[in-house]
XYZ file of N, CA and C in Angstrom:
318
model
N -3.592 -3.673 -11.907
C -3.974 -4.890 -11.230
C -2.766 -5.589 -10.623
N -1.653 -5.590 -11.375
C -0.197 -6.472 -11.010
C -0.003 -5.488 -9.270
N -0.304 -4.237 -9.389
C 0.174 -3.455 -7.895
C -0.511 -4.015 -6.794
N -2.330 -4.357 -7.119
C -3.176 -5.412 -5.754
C -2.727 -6.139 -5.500
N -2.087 -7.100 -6.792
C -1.810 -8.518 -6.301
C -0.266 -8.528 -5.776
N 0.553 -7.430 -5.725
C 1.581 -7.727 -5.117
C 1.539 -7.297 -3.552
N 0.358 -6.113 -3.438
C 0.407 -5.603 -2.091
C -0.428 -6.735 -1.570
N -1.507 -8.270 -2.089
C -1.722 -8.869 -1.033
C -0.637 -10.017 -1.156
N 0.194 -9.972 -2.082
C 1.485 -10.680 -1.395
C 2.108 -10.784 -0.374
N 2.058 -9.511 -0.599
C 3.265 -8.434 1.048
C 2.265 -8.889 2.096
N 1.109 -8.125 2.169
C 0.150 -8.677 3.368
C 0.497 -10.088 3.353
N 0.311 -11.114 2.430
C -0.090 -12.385 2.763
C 1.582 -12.759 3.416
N 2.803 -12.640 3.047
C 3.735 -12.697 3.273
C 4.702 -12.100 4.903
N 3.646 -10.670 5.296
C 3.777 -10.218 6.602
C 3.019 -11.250 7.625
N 1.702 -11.443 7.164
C 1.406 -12.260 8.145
C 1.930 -13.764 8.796
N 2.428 -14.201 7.344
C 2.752 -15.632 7.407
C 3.957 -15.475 8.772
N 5.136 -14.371 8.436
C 6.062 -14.073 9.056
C 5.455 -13.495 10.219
N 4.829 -12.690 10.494
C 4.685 -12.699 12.093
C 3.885 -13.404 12.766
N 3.331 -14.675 12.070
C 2.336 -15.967 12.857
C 3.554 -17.037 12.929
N 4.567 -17.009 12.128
C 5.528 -17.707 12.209
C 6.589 -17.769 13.582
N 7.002 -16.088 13.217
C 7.601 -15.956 14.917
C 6.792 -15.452 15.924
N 5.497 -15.335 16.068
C 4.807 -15.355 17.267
C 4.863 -17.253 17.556
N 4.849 -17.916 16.813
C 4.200 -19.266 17.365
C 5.676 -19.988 17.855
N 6.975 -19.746 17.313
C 8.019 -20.055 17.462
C 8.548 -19.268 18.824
N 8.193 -17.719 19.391
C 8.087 -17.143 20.751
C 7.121 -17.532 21.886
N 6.258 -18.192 21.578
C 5.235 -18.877 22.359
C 5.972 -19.849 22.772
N 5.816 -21.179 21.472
C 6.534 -22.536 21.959
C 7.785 -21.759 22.891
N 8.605 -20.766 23.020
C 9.615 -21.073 23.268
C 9.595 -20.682 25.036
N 8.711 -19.446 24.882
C 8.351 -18.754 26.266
C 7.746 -19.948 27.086
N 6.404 -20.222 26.703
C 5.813 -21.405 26.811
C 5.706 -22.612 27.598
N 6.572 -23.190 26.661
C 7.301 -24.358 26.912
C 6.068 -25.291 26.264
N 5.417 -25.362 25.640
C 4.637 -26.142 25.141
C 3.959 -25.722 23.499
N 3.335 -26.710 22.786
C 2.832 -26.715 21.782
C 1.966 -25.650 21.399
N 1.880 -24.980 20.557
C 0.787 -23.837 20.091
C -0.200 -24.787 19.286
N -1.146 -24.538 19.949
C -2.149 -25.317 18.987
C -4.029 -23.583 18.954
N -4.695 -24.491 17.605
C -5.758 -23.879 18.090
C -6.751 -24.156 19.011
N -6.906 -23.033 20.493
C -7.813 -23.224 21.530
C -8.122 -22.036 21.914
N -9.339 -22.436 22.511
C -9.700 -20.777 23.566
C -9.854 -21.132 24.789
N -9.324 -22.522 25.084
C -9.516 -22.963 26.781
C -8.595 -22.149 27.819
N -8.914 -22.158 29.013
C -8.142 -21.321 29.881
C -8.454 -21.736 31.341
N -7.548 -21.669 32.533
C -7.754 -21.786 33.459
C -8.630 -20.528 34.373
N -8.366 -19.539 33.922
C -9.444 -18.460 34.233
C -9.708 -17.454 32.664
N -10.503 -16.598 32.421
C -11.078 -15.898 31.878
C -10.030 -15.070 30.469
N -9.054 -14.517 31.668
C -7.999 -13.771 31.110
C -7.087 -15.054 30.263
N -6.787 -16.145 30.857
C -6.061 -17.231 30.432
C -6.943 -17.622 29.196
N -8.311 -17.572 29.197
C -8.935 -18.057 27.682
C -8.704 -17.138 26.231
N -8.847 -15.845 27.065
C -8.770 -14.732 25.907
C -6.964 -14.457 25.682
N -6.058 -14.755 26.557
C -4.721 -15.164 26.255
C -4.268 -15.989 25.142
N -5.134 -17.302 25.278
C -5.130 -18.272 24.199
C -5.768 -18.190 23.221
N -6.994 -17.504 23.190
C -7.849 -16.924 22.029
C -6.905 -16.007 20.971
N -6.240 -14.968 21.671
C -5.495 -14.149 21.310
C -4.332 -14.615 20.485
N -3.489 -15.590 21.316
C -2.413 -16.466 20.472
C -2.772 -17.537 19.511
N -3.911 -18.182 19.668
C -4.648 -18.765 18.632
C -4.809 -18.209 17.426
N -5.389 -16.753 17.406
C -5.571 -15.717 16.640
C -4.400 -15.001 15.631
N -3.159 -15.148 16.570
C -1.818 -14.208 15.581
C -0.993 -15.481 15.143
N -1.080 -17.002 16.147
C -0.153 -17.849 15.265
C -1.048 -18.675 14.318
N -2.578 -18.652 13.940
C -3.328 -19.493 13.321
C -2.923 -19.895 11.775
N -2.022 -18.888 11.385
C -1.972 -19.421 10.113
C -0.356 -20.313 9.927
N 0.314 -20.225 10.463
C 1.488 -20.983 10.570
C 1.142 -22.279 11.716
N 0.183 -22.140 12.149
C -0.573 -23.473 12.924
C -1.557 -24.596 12.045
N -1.708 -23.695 10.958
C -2.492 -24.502 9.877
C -2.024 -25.057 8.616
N -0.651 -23.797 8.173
C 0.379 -24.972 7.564
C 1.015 -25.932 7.929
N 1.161 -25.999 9.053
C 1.670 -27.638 10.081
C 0.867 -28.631 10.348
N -0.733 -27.876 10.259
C -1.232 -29.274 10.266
C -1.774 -29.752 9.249
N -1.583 -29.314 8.125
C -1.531 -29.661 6.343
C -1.014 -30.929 6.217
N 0.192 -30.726 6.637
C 1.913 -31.079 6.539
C 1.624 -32.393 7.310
N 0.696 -32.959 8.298
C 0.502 -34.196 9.199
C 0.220 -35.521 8.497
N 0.680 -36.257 8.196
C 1.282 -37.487 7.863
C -0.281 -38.240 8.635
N -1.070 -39.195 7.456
C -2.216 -40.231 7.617
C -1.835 -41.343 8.641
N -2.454 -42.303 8.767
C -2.180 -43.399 9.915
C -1.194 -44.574 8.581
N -1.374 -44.382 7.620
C -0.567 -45.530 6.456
C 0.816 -44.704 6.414
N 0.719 -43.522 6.954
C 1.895 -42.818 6.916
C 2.381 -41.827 5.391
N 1.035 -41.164 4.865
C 1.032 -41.233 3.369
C 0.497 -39.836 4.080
N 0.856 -38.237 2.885
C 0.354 -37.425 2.840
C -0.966 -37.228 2.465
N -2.306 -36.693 2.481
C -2.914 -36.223 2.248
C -3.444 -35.145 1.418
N -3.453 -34.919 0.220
C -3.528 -33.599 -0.240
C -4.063 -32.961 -0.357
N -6.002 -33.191 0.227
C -6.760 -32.728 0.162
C -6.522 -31.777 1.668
N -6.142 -32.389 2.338
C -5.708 -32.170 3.594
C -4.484 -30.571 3.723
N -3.923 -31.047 2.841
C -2.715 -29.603 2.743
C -3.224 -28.794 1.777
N -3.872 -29.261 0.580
C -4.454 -28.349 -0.274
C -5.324 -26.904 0.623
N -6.364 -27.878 1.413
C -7.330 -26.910 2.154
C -6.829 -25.981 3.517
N -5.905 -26.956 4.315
C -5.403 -26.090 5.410
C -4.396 -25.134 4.547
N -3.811 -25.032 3.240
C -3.003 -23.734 2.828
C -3.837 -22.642 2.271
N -4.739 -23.464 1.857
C -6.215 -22.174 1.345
C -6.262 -21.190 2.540
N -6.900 -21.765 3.742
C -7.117 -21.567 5.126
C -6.176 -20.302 5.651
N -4.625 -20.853 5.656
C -3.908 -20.352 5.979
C -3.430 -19.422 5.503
N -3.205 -19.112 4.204
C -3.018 -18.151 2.982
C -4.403 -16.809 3.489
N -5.146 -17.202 3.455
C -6.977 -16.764 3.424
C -6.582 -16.108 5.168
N -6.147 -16.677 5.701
C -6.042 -15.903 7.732
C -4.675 -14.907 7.542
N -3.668 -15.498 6.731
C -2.461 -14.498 6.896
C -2.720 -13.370 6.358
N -3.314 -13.292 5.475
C -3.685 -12.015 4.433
C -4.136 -11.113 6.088
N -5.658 -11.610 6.615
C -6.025 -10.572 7.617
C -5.289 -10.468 8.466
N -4.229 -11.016 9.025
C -3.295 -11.144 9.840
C -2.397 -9.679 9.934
N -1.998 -10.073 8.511
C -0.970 -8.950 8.039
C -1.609 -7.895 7.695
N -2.724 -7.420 7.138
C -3.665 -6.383 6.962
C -3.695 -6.033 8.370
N -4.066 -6.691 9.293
C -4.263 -5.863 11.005
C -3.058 -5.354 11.389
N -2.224 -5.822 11.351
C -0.553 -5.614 11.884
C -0.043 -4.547 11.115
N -0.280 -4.698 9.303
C 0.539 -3.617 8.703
C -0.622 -2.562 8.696
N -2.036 -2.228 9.004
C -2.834 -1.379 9.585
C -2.191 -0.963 10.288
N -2.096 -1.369 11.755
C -1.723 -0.879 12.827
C -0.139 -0.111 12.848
N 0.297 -0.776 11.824
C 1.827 -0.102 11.770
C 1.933 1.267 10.992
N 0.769 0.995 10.125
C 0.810 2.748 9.241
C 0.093 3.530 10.173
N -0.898 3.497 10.711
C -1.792 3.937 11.943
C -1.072 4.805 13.078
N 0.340 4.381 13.330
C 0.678 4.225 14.395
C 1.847 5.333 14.058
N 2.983 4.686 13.123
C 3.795 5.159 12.625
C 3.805 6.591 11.939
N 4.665 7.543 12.206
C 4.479 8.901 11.650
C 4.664 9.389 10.718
């Protein structure tokens, strides 16, 4: 049992890291905020953003855990649930990616 729970570590831990620097290569390419959307100026532009929505969502949801109330006071129900969230998306994140990397790889 200790071997599952370390391989969805690794998964949960790959994903975190490549939603981390996909969303940090976005903002940077970009020039603007990564947030979650599927809006687009044409078709291809929605499923663009769908797409980046999709690989940075879980490092988009530990940040908005992390967002400070209008009294200026954390929330914890608030970070409790967006890390559930986020923990819960990186796992499939990293399962698709480290799929695709054994898949691929010879």
């Amino acid at each position: 049992m200790t071997k599952e729970l370390l391989l969805a570590a690794f998964l949960i831990g790959v994903g975190l890291c490549i939603a981390g620097a996909a969303t940090h290569l976005y903002q940077w390419r970009a020039g603007q905020q990564a947030m979650l959307r599927y809006d687009g100026k044409t078709f291809l532009g929605s499923m663009g953003n769908l797409a980046m929505s999709f690989v940075c969502g879980p490092y988009i949801m530990l940040q908005i855990g992390w967002r400070h109330e209008d009294n200026g006071t954390l929330s914890m129900t608030s970070a409790l649930v967006s890390a559930i969230v986020a923990f819960g998306w990186a796992f499939i994140t990293g399962l698709l990616f480290m799929g695709a990397y054994v898949a691929i790889h010879p």
